XYZ file of C-alpha atoms in Angstrom:
782
model
C -54.093 24.807 61.613
C -51.657 23.299 64.116
C -51.362 19.505 64.201
C -52.208 19.619 67.914
C -55.659 20.980 67.111
C -56.680 17.762 65.363
C -59.116 15.517 67.182
C -60.782 12.207 66.453
C -57.579 10.392 65.454
C -56.262 7.142 66.964
C -54.022 7.578 70.037
C -50.464 8.048 68.852
C -51.362 9.482 65.431
C -50.572 13.095 66.324
C -47.284 12.022 67.917
C -46.429 10.097 64.747
C -47.043 13.101 62.521
C -45.011 15.269 64.847
C -42.141 12.762 64.605
C -42.375 13.240 60.835
C -41.778 16.959 61.514
C -45.346 17.871 60.607
C -46.275 20.663 62.991
C -48.810 22.558 60.927
C -51.232 21.564 58.188
C -50.909 22.985 54.712
C -53.791 25.317 53.791
C -55.542 22.688 51.561
C -55.275 20.154 54.396
C -56.711 22.585 56.920
C -59.526 23.430 54.498
C -60.277 19.709 54.116
C -60.507 19.280 57.883
C -62.818 22.290 58.114
C -64.955 20.725 55.357
C -65.434 17.617 57.521
C -62.739 15.211 56.341
C -62.197 13.952 59.898
C -65.932 13.827 60.620
C -66.992 11.417 57.872
C -68.033 13.981 55.272
C -67.597 13.316 51.548
C -64.835 15.401 50.017
C -63.241 16.148 46.657
C -59.745 17.597 46.985
C -58.521 19.097 43.707
C -55.076 20.364 44.604
C -51.688 20.377 42.844
C -49.147 17.575 43.096
C -46.966 17.761 46.251
C -49.553 19.899 48.068
C -50.520 17.345 50.689
C -53.296 15.213 49.162
C -52.063 12.050 50.889
C -52.300 13.733 54.299
C -55.939 14.599 53.560
C -56.525 10.918 52.810
C -54.663 9.830 55.938
C -56.658 12.102 58.230
C -59.929 10.867 56.701
C -58.997 7.199 56.995
C -57.522 7.391 60.482
C -60.528 9.258 61.868
C -62.824 6.641 60.295
C -60.800 3.877 61.981
C -60.982 5.671 65.311
C -64.773 5.676 64.960
C -64.613 1.881 64.606
C -64.599 1.724 60.815
C -62.444 0.421 58.003
C -60.821 2.324 55.118
C -60.031 1.511 51.489
C -57.468 3.448 49.442
C -57.909 2.988 45.672
C -54.967 3.650 43.334
C -54.729 3.410 39.529
C -51.439 1.481 39.344
C -49.807 -1.439 41.131
C -46.624 0.549 41.612
C -48.599 3.240 43.419
C -50.158 0.579 45.638
C -46.692 -0.494 46.754
C -45.658 3.106 47.378
C -48.742 3.858 49.482
C -48.422 0.567 51.383
C -44.927 1.576 52.470
C -46.138 5.032 53.443
C -49.116 3.821 55.469
C -47.137 0.999 57.083
C -45.719 3.626 59.469
C -49.196 3.811 61.066
C -48.726 0.289 62.390
C -46.602 1.875 65.132
C -49.827 3.103 66.741
C -51.902 0.002 66.056
C -53.302 0.494 62.539
C -53.031 -2.636 60.378
C -52.417 -2.115 56.660
C -52.817 -4.595 53.795
C -52.455 -4.353 50.024
C -53.927 -6.427 47.220
C -53.614 -5.846 43.483
C -53.953 -9.151 41.641
C -55.667 -12.546 41.544
C -58.998 -11.363 40.185
C -60.793 -14.535 41.275
C -60.118 -14.045 44.981
C -62.150 -12.335 47.682
C -58.966 -11.664 49.699
C -60.661 -12.674 52.939
C -57.428 -12.109 54.862
C -57.976 -8.376 54.378
C -61.010 -8.495 56.659
C -58.683 -7.981 59.629
C -56.951 -4.912 58.169
C -57.841 -1.340 59.098
C -56.570 0.154 55.835
C -56.603 -1.734 52.540
C -54.722 -0.441 49.494
C -55.881 -1.779 46.128
C -56.149 -0.943 42.443
C -59.571 -0.078 41.057
C -59.553 -3.303 39.002
C -58.933 -5.362 42.114
C -61.720 -3.611 44.022
C -64.055 -4.211 41.085
C -63.166 -7.908 41.155
C -63.739 -8.049 44.925
C -67.243 -6.668 44.409
C -67.903 -9.214 41.634
C -66.705 -12.074 43.809
C -68.757 -10.986 46.809
C -66.009 -10.102 49.303
C -68.069 -9.804 52.496
C -65.695 -7.391 54.211
C -66.492 -4.663 51.676
C -69.758 -4.045 53.535
C -67.696 -3.045 56.589
C -66.064 -0.104 54.805
C -66.787 3.310 56.265
C -64.281 5.358 54.227
C -63.037 5.016 50.662
C -60.314 7.200 49.157
C -59.961 7.380 45.390
C -56.519 8.651 44.388
C -56.088 10.307 40.972
C -59.859 10.361 40.483
C -59.450 12.457 37.322
C -58.427 9.194 35.609
C -62.161 8.501 35.304
C -61.546 10.376 32.062
C -59.258 7.555 30.845
C -60.931 5.484 28.133
C -59.423 2.213 29.356
C -59.404 2.399 33.160
C -61.891 5.171 33.851
C -65.156 3.191 33.586
C -63.928 0.623 36.121
C -63.152 3.308 38.701
C -66.464 5.060 38.055
C -68.596 1.920 38.394
C -66.610 0.683 41.384
C -67.209 3.903 43.304
C -70.912 3.758 42.433
C -71.162 0.158 43.683
C -69.267 0.820 46.913
C -71.538 3.758 47.677
C -74.579 1.566 47.050
C -73.226 -1.241 49.244
C -72.537 1.251 52.037
C -75.047 4.122 51.978
C -73.203 5.951 54.772
C -69.777 5.504 53.176
C -67.445 8.507 53.350
C -66.004 9.085 49.880
C -62.799 11.113 49.522
C -61.639 11.803 45.969
C -58.155 13.172 45.314
C -57.157 14.812 42.070
C -54.877 17.212 40.358
C -56.634 20.438 39.507
C -59.255 19.699 36.833
C -61.649 21.879 34.887
C -64.839 20.517 36.448
C -64.021 19.510 40.012
C -67.421 20.907 40.989
C -69.143 18.286 38.772
C -67.170 15.479 40.413
C -68.119 16.832 43.843
C -71.789 17.080 42.883
C -71.760 13.473 41.634
C -70.267 12.269 44.927
C -72.423 14.554 47.120
C -69.168 15.974 48.408
C -67.669 19.183 49.692
C -65.049 20.637 47.360
C -61.540 21.833 48.179
C -60.250 23.382 44.952
C -56.990 25.320 45.141
C -53.754 25.959 43.274
C -51.748 26.412 46.513
C -48.348 24.679 46.608
C -45.800 24.454 49.446
C -43.076 25.737 47.136
C -43.375 28.003 44.145
C -43.901 26.461 40.727
C -42.924 28.647 37.827
C -44.198 27.590 34.426
C -42.653 28.950 31.286
C -41.263 28.500 27.804
C -37.613 28.319 26.742
C -36.880 30.115 23.487
C -33.501 31.260 22.233
C -31.266 31.574 25.287
C -33.897 32.492 27.841
C -36.587 30.974 30.024
C -39.656 33.223 30.100
C -41.982 32.521 33.022
C -45.671 33.075 33.640
C -44.960 35.721 36.288
C -43.069 37.846 33.760
C -39.593 36.955 35.026
C -36.773 35.667 32.828
C -33.851 33.331 33.448
C -30.919 33.120 31.083
C -30.139 29.558 29.987
C -27.877 29.855 26.947
C -27.654 27.079 24.377
C -23.986 26.503 23.558
C -22.939 25.708 19.985
C -24.767 22.668 18.604
C -26.260 21.835 22.008
C -29.969 21.031 22.112
C -32.327 23.060 24.277
C -33.077 20.242 26.703
C -29.349 19.552 27.159
C -28.740 23.199 28.068
C -31.623 23.161 30.546
C -30.443 19.921 32.158
C -26.835 21.150 32.386
C -28.005 24.380 34.002
C -30.100 22.710 36.707
C -27.656 19.868 37.459
C -24.839 22.359 37.999
C -27.128 24.052 40.510
C -27.578 20.743 42.378
C -31.044 19.887 41.118
C -32.452 17.092 38.985
C -34.576 17.104 35.864
C -37.367 15.161 34.188
C -37.598 15.366 30.406
C -40.893 14.256 28.831
C -40.817 13.070 25.214
C -43.426 11.425 23.009
C -42.065 7.943 22.281
C -39.887 5.186 23.681
C -37.307 5.651 20.956
C -37.038 9.360 21.740
C -36.768 8.644 25.472
C -33.836 6.305 24.890
C -32.103 8.651 22.450
C -32.541 11.628 24.778
C -31.159 9.677 27.739
C -28.023 8.779 25.764
C -27.442 12.407 24.787
C -28.171 13.790 28.246
C -25.795 11.269 29.791
C -23.003 13.220 28.134
C -24.167 16.249 30.158
C -24.677 14.561 33.525
C -21.511 12.441 33.421
C -19.410 15.595 33.767
C -21.141 16.504 37.041
C -20.778 13.210 38.955
C -18.636 12.673 42.049
C -16.446 9.569 42.406
C -18.873 8.181 44.975
C -21.815 8.675 42.644
C -19.956 6.948 39.807
C -19.355 3.940 42.023
C -23.004 3.766 43.151
C -24.238 4.171 39.590
C -21.948 1.351 38.418
C -23.587 -0.946 41.006
C -27.044 0.147 39.876
C -26.115 -0.502 36.234
C -24.982 -4.002 37.165
C -28.393 -4.673 38.761
C -30.109 -3.514 35.579
C -27.982 -5.831 33.414
C -28.607 -8.724 35.783
C -32.372 -8.244 35.613
C -32.582 -8.867 31.877
C -30.100 -9.731 29.141
C -31.539 -7.585 26.350
C -30.372 -4.674 24.263
C -32.813 -2.378 26.090
C -31.331 -3.386 29.442
C -27.770 -2.856 28.245
C -28.637 0.550 26.802
C -30.321 1.552 30.067
C -27.336 0.386 32.116
C -24.939 2.326 29.891
C -26.978 5.498 30.415
C -27.217 4.945 34.163
C -23.450 4.755 34.511
C -23.410 8.362 33.258
C -26.128 9.586 35.639
C -28.971 9.508 33.108
C -31.849 7.072 32.500
C -34.898 6.492 30.350
C -38.280 5.315 31.604
C -41.098 3.754 29.583
C -43.452 0.774 29.570
C -40.925 -1.404 27.730
C -38.805 -1.701 30.880
C -39.421 -4.472 33.356
C -41.090 -3.526 36.637
C -37.804 -4.151 38.453
C -35.948 -1.798 36.131
C -38.592 0.919 36.491
C -38.458 0.648 40.283
C -34.656 0.831 40.352
C -34.683 3.926 38.134
C -37.412 5.638 40.181
C -35.681 4.946 43.512
C -32.308 6.201 42.266
C -33.923 9.355 40.904
C -35.742 10.064 44.173
C -32.400 9.714 45.951
C -30.933 12.193 43.435
C -28.337 9.636 42.378
C -29.688 9.819 38.842
C -29.664 13.413 37.644
C -32.115 13.167 34.750
C -34.815 10.818 33.458
C -36.133 10.976 29.913
C -39.625 9.558 30.029
C -42.804 9.007 28.098
C -45.889 10.713 29.596
C -46.878 7.555 31.497
C -44.447 8.541 34.257
C -46.487 11.703 34.910
C -49.387 9.603 36.180
C -47.187 7.152 38.029
C -45.257 7.024 41.258
C -43.752 9.940 43.140
C -40.790 11.169 41.072
C -40.367 14.933 41.599
C -37.602 17.006 40.009
C -36.486 20.595 40.388
C -37.008 21.207 36.679
C -39.505 19.447 34.427
C -38.960 19.844 30.690
C -41.849 19.025 28.370
C -39.871 18.632 25.175
C -42.601 17.050 23.054
C -46.100 18.491 23.394
C -47.412 16.571 20.382
C -47.653 12.818 19.880
C -48.949 10.492 17.230
C -52.722 10.033 17.402
C -54.115 7.464 14.944
C -57.601 8.929 15.283
C -56.241 12.280 14.097
C -54.173 10.724 11.333
C -50.915 12.222 12.608
C -49.341 14.262 15.370
C -51.805 15.936 17.741
C -51.308 18.261 20.755
C -51.439 16.749 24.230
C -54.335 17.658 26.517
C -53.782 20.528 28.932
C -54.497 18.214 31.877
C -51.773 15.786 30.787
C -49.189 18.548 30.350
C -50.121 20.043 33.728
C -49.695 16.573 35.265
C -46.131 16.519 33.927
C -45.456 20.064 35.083
C -46.778 19.236 38.542
C -43.769 16.969 39.068
C -41.551 20.044 39.454
C -40.310 20.798 42.945
C -40.080 18.652 46.055
C -40.737 20.201 49.487
C -37.676 19.957 51.689
C -35.227 19.443 48.823
C -35.981 22.069 46.217
C -36.210 25.827 46.860
C -38.537 26.085 43.858
C -39.895 24.106 40.928
C -39.714 24.957 37.257
C -41.814 23.500 34.444
C -40.626 24.312 30.942
C -41.945 23.895 27.412
C -39.581 24.293 24.449
C -40.231 26.644 21.525
C -38.356 27.008 18.244
C -39.806 30.396 17.345
C -41.383 33.459 18.893
C -44.783 32.496 17.478
C -44.520 28.982 18.922
C -43.553 30.455 22.295
C -46.724 32.547 22.318
C -48.775 29.541 21.218
C -47.435 27.435 24.101
C -48.271 30.119 26.635
C -51.825 30.310 25.293
C -52.313 26.560 24.831
C -50.788 25.315 28.108
C -49.390 27.930 30.502
C -52.462 30.158 30.698
C -55.038 27.456 29.926
C -57.293 25.603 32.375
C -57.308 21.787 32.274
C -60.078 20.096 30.341
C -63.122 18.823 32.244
C -63.154 15.165 33.251
C -65.704 13.286 31.155
C -67.060 9.797 31.808
C -66.213 7.143 29.213
C -68.694 4.598 30.555
C -71.117 4.708 27.625
C -68.557 3.183 25.243
C -69.914 -0.290 24.485
C -66.716 -2.251 25.339
C -66.723 -0.760 28.840
C -70.444 -1.065 29.354
C -70.740 -4.728 28.324
C -68.194 -5.664 31.001
C -69.832 -3.679 33.770
C -73.416 -4.516 32.829
C -72.665 -8.244 33.101
C -70.860 -7.747 36.420
C -73.727 -5.636 37.770
C -76.237 -8.364 36.924
C -74.048 -11.276 38.056
C -73.211 -9.669 41.409
C -76.863 -8.903 42.180
C -76.772 -5.129 41.942
C -79.636 -5.304 39.451
C -82.055 -8.093 38.604
C -84.295 -6.213 36.195
C -83.721 -3.913 33.266
C -85.286 -1.091 35.253
C -83.025 -1.778 38.215
C -79.987 -1.861 35.934
C -80.861 1.494 34.421
C -81.471 2.953 37.859
C -78.054 1.786 39.000
C -76.416 3.286 35.932
C -78.222 6.552 36.689
C -75.971 6.787 39.783
C -72.819 7.033 37.638
C -70.934 10.137 36.606
C -71.900 9.465 33.000
C -75.581 9.808 33.798
C -74.999 13.066 35.671
C -73.045 14.481 32.708
C -75.132 13.129 29.832
C -77.023 15.634 27.730
C -78.103 13.091 25.109
C -81.535 11.852 26.101
C -81.907 8.091 25.880
C -78.244 7.450 25.008
C -77.531 5.343 28.107
C -80.712 3.305 27.674
C -79.979 2.642 23.996
C -76.409 1.464 24.607
C -77.515 -0.636 27.591
C -80.134 -2.442 25.501
C -77.541 -3.097 22.793
C -75.221 -4.587 25.412
C -78.000 -6.751 26.872
C -78.710 -8.097 23.378
C -75.044 -9.056 22.994
C -74.888 -10.724 26.409
C -78.046 -12.708 25.693
C -76.821 -13.863 22.259
C -73.654 -15.242 23.830
C -75.459 -17.059 26.661
C -74.151 -14.829 29.444
C -77.542 -13.410 30.474
C -81.114 -14.682 30.408
C -83.965 -12.190 29.968
C -87.569 -12.743 30.966
C -89.671 -10.236 29.052
C -92.926 -11.165 30.793
C -94.695 -9.033 33.364
C -91.951 -9.962 35.788
C -91.838 -9.553 39.502
C -89.936 -7.325 41.828
C -86.460 -8.237 42.938
C -86.433 -9.984 46.279
C -82.766 -9.378 47.027
C -80.830 -6.774 48.901
C -80.577 -4.420 45.947
C -84.297 -4.027 45.135
C -85.001 -0.545 43.821
C -88.091 1.600 43.568
C -88.011 1.117 39.800
C -88.001 -2.647 40.340
C -91.054 -2.419 42.587
C -93.146 -0.225 40.327
C -93.103 -0.840 36.601
C -95.295 2.208 36.082
C -96.428 0.989 32.681
C -92.849 0.830 31.364
C -90.943 -2.099 29.929
C -90.565 -4.855 32.534
C -87.772 -7.331 32.083
C -86.089 -9.685 34.555
C -82.355 -10.287 34.144
C -80.283 -13.177 35.401
C -76.700 -14.168 34.695
C -76.262 -17.713 33.411
C -73.733 -20.047 34.957
C -71.380 -19.122 32.108
C -72.067 -15.420 32.722
C -71.257 -15.782 36.415
C -67.983 -17.500 35.497
C -67.044 -14.752 33.029
C -67.727 -12.037 35.600
C -65.818 -13.883 38.319
C -62.832 -14.372 35.987
C -62.775 -10.597 35.343
C -62.969 -11.084 31.594
C -64.391 -8.776 28.982
C -67.459 -10.752 27.784
C -66.199 -10.400 24.214
C -62.942 -12.106 25.271
C -64.939 -14.925 26.818
C -67.123 -15.278 23.706
C -64.031 -15.414 21.475
C -62.455 -18.141 23.633
C -65.653 -20.189 23.967
C -66.374 -20.096 20.238
C -62.770 -20.983 19.430
C -62.813 -24.033 21.713
C -66.209 -25.166 20.469
C -65.043 -24.998 16.838
C -61.909 -27.103 17.425
C -62.217 -30.546 15.837
C -58.734 -31.690 16.849
C -56.651 -31.113 19.959
C -55.594 -27.430 19.839
C -51.888 -26.706 19.521
C -50.095 -24.174 21.696
C -49.895 -21.696 18.796
C -53.602 -22.079 18.105
C -54.443 -21.279 21.721
C -51.951 -18.417 21.919
C -53.393 -16.829 18.779
C -56.904 -17.349 20.140
C -56.304 -15.434 23.372
C -54.321 -12.815 21.429
C -57.508 -12.043 19.447
C -59.378 -11.033 22.587
C -59.824 -7.381 23.613
C -58.101 -8.199 26.921
C -54.771 -8.740 25.090
C -52.968 -5.749 23.632
C -51.763 -7.451 20.490
C -48.580 -6.482 18.680
C -49.174 -4.353 15.622
C -47.847 -5.251 12.194
C -44.839 -3.243 11.080
C -44.136 -2.363 7.485
C -43.675 -5.541 5.464
C -44.801 -7.872 8.252
C -48.193 -8.479 6.668
C -46.336 -10.582 4.093
C -44.218 -12.375 6.700
C -47.134 -13.334 8.902
C -49.372 -13.916 5.900
C -46.976 -16.697 4.894
C -47.004 -18.054 8.467
C -50.796 -17.990 8.377
C -50.952 -20.148 5.258
C -48.320 -22.540 6.660
C -50.168 -23.074 9.942
C -53.740 -22.178 9.086
C -55.022 -25.555 10.242
C -53.867 -24.856 13.817
C -55.793 -21.606 14.217
C -59.151 -21.682 16.001
C -62.318 -20.014 14.780
C -63.366 -18.594 11.445
C -60.525 -16.683 9.813
C -61.491 -13.616 7.795
C -60.810 -13.496 4.082
C -57.655 -11.683 3.038
C -59.973 -9.383 1.089
C -61.438 -8.173 4.421
C -58.345 -6.048 4.889
C -58.941 -4.640 8.368
C -60.154 -7.903 9.912
C -57.400 -9.901 8.199
C -54.743 -7.492 9.469
C -56.104 -7.895 13.023
C -55.979 -11.679 12.571
C -52.331 -11.485 11.480
C -51.467 -9.128 14.363
C -52.925 -11.706 16.761
C -50.918 -14.406 14.962
C -47.766 -12.330 15.460
C -48.563 -12.019 19.176
C -49.301 -15.739 19.391
C -46.019 -16.556 17.646
C -44.134 -14.449 20.188
C -45.762 -16.489 22.959
C -44.903 -19.740 21.146
C -41.279 -18.619 20.781
C -41.162 -17.952 24.526
C -42.757 -21.328 25.323
C -40.204 -23.033 23.065
C -37.416 -21.561 25.229
C -36.221 -19.008 22.749
C -33.741 -16.524 24.135
C -35.212 -13.400 25.728
C -32.855 -11.129 23.835
C -33.637 -12.784 20.496
C -37.376 -12.417 21.141
C -37.156 -8.738 22.102
C -34.984 -8.002 19.060
C -37.118 -10.071 16.682
C -40.353 -8.366 17.712
C -38.825 -4.934 18.436
C -40.127 -4.794 22.003
C -38.657 -4.269 25.464
C -38.329 -6.828 28.270
C -41.311 -5.246 30.033
C -43.447 -5.775 26.937
C -42.474 -9.442 26.756
C -43.259 -10.006 30.408
C -46.547 -8.163 30.077
C -47.614 -10.310 27.115
C -46.668 -13.495 28.940
C -48.490 -12.458 32.122
C -51.616 -11.558 30.182
C -51.523 -14.799 28.182
C -51.108 -16.826 31.364
C -54.135 -15.095 32.906
C -56.279 -15.494 29.774
C -55.361 -19.166 29.392
C -56.171 -19.747 33.052
C -59.544 -18.169 32.372
C -59.865 -20.286 29.206
C -59.308 -23.402 31.295
C -62.204 -22.394 33.564
C -64.393 -21.631 30.550
C -63.499 -24.987 28.987
C -64.717 -26.693 32.148
C -67.898 -24.612 32.138
C -68.817 -25.665 28.583
C -67.616 -29.275 29.075
C -64.941 -28.917 26.416
C -62.718 -31.899 25.779
C -59.714 -29.596 25.362
C -59.244 -28.555 29.017
C -55.923 -30.396 29.360
C -54.549 -28.847 26.169
C -55.396 -25.383 27.509
C -53.829 -26.180 30.888
C -50.583 -27.348 29.262
C -50.408 -24.284 27.011
C -50.883 -22.054 30.053
C -48.176 -23.848 32.043
C -45.763 -23.661 29.122
C -46.195 -19.921 28.659
C -46.024 -19.345 32.428
C -42.632 -21.010 32.696
C -41.363 -20.484 29.153
C -40.604 -24.161 28.565
C -41.318 -27.084 26.290
C -43.884 -29.640 27.366
C -41.186 -32.077 28.481
C -39.949 -29.644 31.173
C -43.279 -28.929 32.863
C -42.705 -31.378 35.709
C -39.224 -30.043 36.440
C -40.273 -26.398 36.607
C -42.873 -27.337 39.211
C -39.962 -27.658 41.658
C -39.396 -24.404 43.540
C -36.114 -22.871 42.403
C -36.091 -24.554 39.000
C -36.785 -22.157 36.142
C -36.540 -22.534 32.396
C -32.735 -22.445 32.207
C -32.067 -24.808 35.104
C -34.779 -27.193 33.942
C -33.159 -27.439 30.515
C -29.727 -27.998 32.061
C -31.070 -30.780 34.292
C -33.008 -32.378 31.434
C -29.891 -32.400 29.259
C -28.073 -34.605 31.782
C -30.927 -37.091 32.061
C -32.866 -35.601 34.990
C -36.356 -35.392 33.517
C -38.742 -35.225 36.487
C -38.720 -34.338 40.210
C -38.286 -37.993 41.220
C -34.986 -38.063 39.319
C -33.652 -35.234 41.500
C -34.247 -37.379 44.565
C -32.106 -40.214 43.218
C -29.620 -38.683 40.762
C -25.887 -38.612 41.424
C -25.194 -35.383 43.301
C -22.129 -34.665 41.183
C -24.322 -34.615 38.080
C -26.850 -32.312 39.760
C -24.080 -29.981 40.917
C -22.477 -29.971 37.489
C -25.749 -29.047 35.817
C -26.744 -26.356 38.333
C -23.294 -24.797 38.862
C -23.584 -23.751 42.478
C -23.542 -25.715 45.743
C -26.107 -23.540 47.519
C -28.435 -23.603 44.539
C -28.163 -27.376 44.221
C -28.763 -27.901 47.935
C -31.836 -25.651 47.941
C -33.380 -27.419 44.955
C -32.721 -30.887 46.380
C -34.230 -29.766 49.684
C -37.288 -28.361 47.876
C -37.826 -31.641 46.048
C -37.647 -33.591 49.299
C -34.261 -35.296 48.984
C -33.351 -36.904 52.292
C -29.762 -35.587 52.320
C -29.464 -32.478 50.117
C -25.971 -31.523 51.353
C -23.290 -30.913 48.732
C -20.419 -31.182 51.181
C -17.411 -32.925 49.595
C -19.279 -33.314 46.282
C -17.335 -32.480 43.132
C -19.252 -31.313 40.080
C -19.368 -33.726 37.169
C -17.313 -31.920 34.543
C -19.284 -33.364 31.637
C -22.572 -32.157 33.177
C -21.093 -28.709 33.729
C -20.439 -28.272 30.019
C -24.110 -28.648 29.121
C -25.837 -25.357 28.372
C -29.544 -24.790 28.305
C -32.045 -21.964 27.985
C -30.828 -18.457 27.653
C -32.648 -16.300 30.168
C -30.907 -15.354 33.369
C -32.541 -17.598 35.973
C -32.591 -16.483 39.548
C -34.510 -19.610 40.456
C -37.290 -17.794 42.187
C -40.897 -18.644 41.641
C -42.112 -15.459 43.270
C -41.594 -12.247 41.368
C -42.856 -8.708 41.260
C -46.257 -9.301 42.802
C -44.984 -10.882 46.002
C -42.108 -8.471 46.387
C -44.034 -5.285 45.804
C -47.535 -5.861 47.071
C -46.936 -7.633 50.352
C -49.944 -9.666 49.307
C -50.870 -12.823 51.186
C -52.237 -14.333 47.981
C -49.325 -14.648 45.572
C -50.076 -13.487 42.051
C -48.858 -15.503 39.101
C -46.263 -13.579 37.152
C -43.413 -14.055 34.715
C -40.412 -15.604 36.455
C -37.053 -17.089 35.670
C -35.328 -13.941 34.560
């Protein structure tokens, strides 16, 4: 289908696509148009990576806008939201406004009401529904990217329930679901009442195969010689071969440690293939990485980058991950060694993908277990980029002939597993049941069950009564914790907008009215797991004395919303001793040490809380990451999560009239800025982070008012930079902030403070990457 044949798009859209050198639609795109994508029809597109899924979404959204509607594009990750925002921003040239929102779960993001296309994560959309964002009712098209992630135990239920709620809010909503090829795309289409485009077509050939000995054996029967020289490892030979050809490579391994080790080894391969210009550019990139964070992980990454190699895993900061991804897309970096998380992330194609490790540790299996076919195919789908690569190759590694045959049978010839709903797991259901009641989607038990019958889980369930049983168990929990009130009388029909037939006719069944309490509404609005809220509320209610920072940090670390650090070998003794030293500070009923599993969880939360205390006491970032054996991204993630949970705890404290609201607020502020209590006023000044605050405090400047009156030479000596000093004095409202002709006080300049690199910015990743008009709180001062 020629691009000129398209109709129903905004004026200028066809010209824009033509300027992007799109003259003809790919076959899956043409099939989607024929299935009604541009006419408001529901659609499931199950097509391989790099086969034009985003264009299918664009055509659907733009045609909806031309009909006077509004479109929502749902992504699983914040990084993907940024990527899609940049891509769709080009449509502004022909009058389409684009906005993105990914954080601040208490906001309705009213500013998005004026946007034609909104890009958001599924969690953010869920929170918008909970908080009653009025503009959601104006949606006429919703696109769900990577819809197969409904199968994910952690994020899947949120996406599933969110789609069900949006479709209920807007009965005529066009739903477009995009996915890699999955085993049951027809089931997904049936659930969404959608047409199905299911194809394995790709714009460039993808050969999948297994490397064994000195040869690559492909699924089409062809062979390519890739000899392994001397003591060289297989992946090194495969990377050397493709880099010498001018291509790049992704190597997937099963752990962070293996990713880092592989990147160091592969750097020895890629360094021999770099031009002088590339070496210079890579040196600049390495300097950026070192500047972002002064940790061993950052230094190791920078060292690899200088040789044209990199590693990628969740322990990196978001800035580091973005820098690595951008340099790889530009083919400056020749190889990335990554954990499987990259396969589901942003667009990072390579000419050759090497799946080195097809097993990983699975605690439920008690050891190493094979990866799912779908996950391996997701990795393999990264091979080949249209316009840059003449082909793509995806390779598994075998050590024997038998293993080679096993890999062909297990992965190359196999179909991906079917996507299965994870909604009936109680942790997921308790969150979404409360939100469904609090947001008015159901006001009776019957109405709640009817709503849940519209989910994928209900359409897939073969276990009669399972959903009803789990729902009743969840309702019991919510009632016990004062989140929901239940009236088990005869009850009346709902009077609201979401009244259902089941609400109107009991039919002799069990009638039960449901209403969220004030506390329940607060928990739903805060986007908390109800079990997290119950843990926090009970902890605050049990506190006889003013809680300490450690007590509060350990409290929020016990919640299911915090991924606590696990105890390493021997650490049960270390943190057991800490527990007995500081037992009086901890909130709630501690388990007995004879309750081994519960006590170990308590100590793991104590370890996580101690990390947060170390950060709030201005401990050095590098010392913290080394002490707890984590990366800078892990530290920032823990701090961000703690800040969010303590902010929620402050709201909960107000809801239950706790006398400890101020203590919670101070603990939150301290972990947000990474400072002692005495520096909280100073870090409120824009441009003053933990390091600068400590330097100013050390020379007698203890609060913002002092900055307005202090000797400029002392300020300059402490801050070590005229421009920095001027900006901070201007931010604090000093009448004459100029540092002209001011000489730094030498004694002030010798004072040293905190140890994190401090760029002085209060806005970090969220503002820079989401273009959001409602700044998200995030870890700063690095």
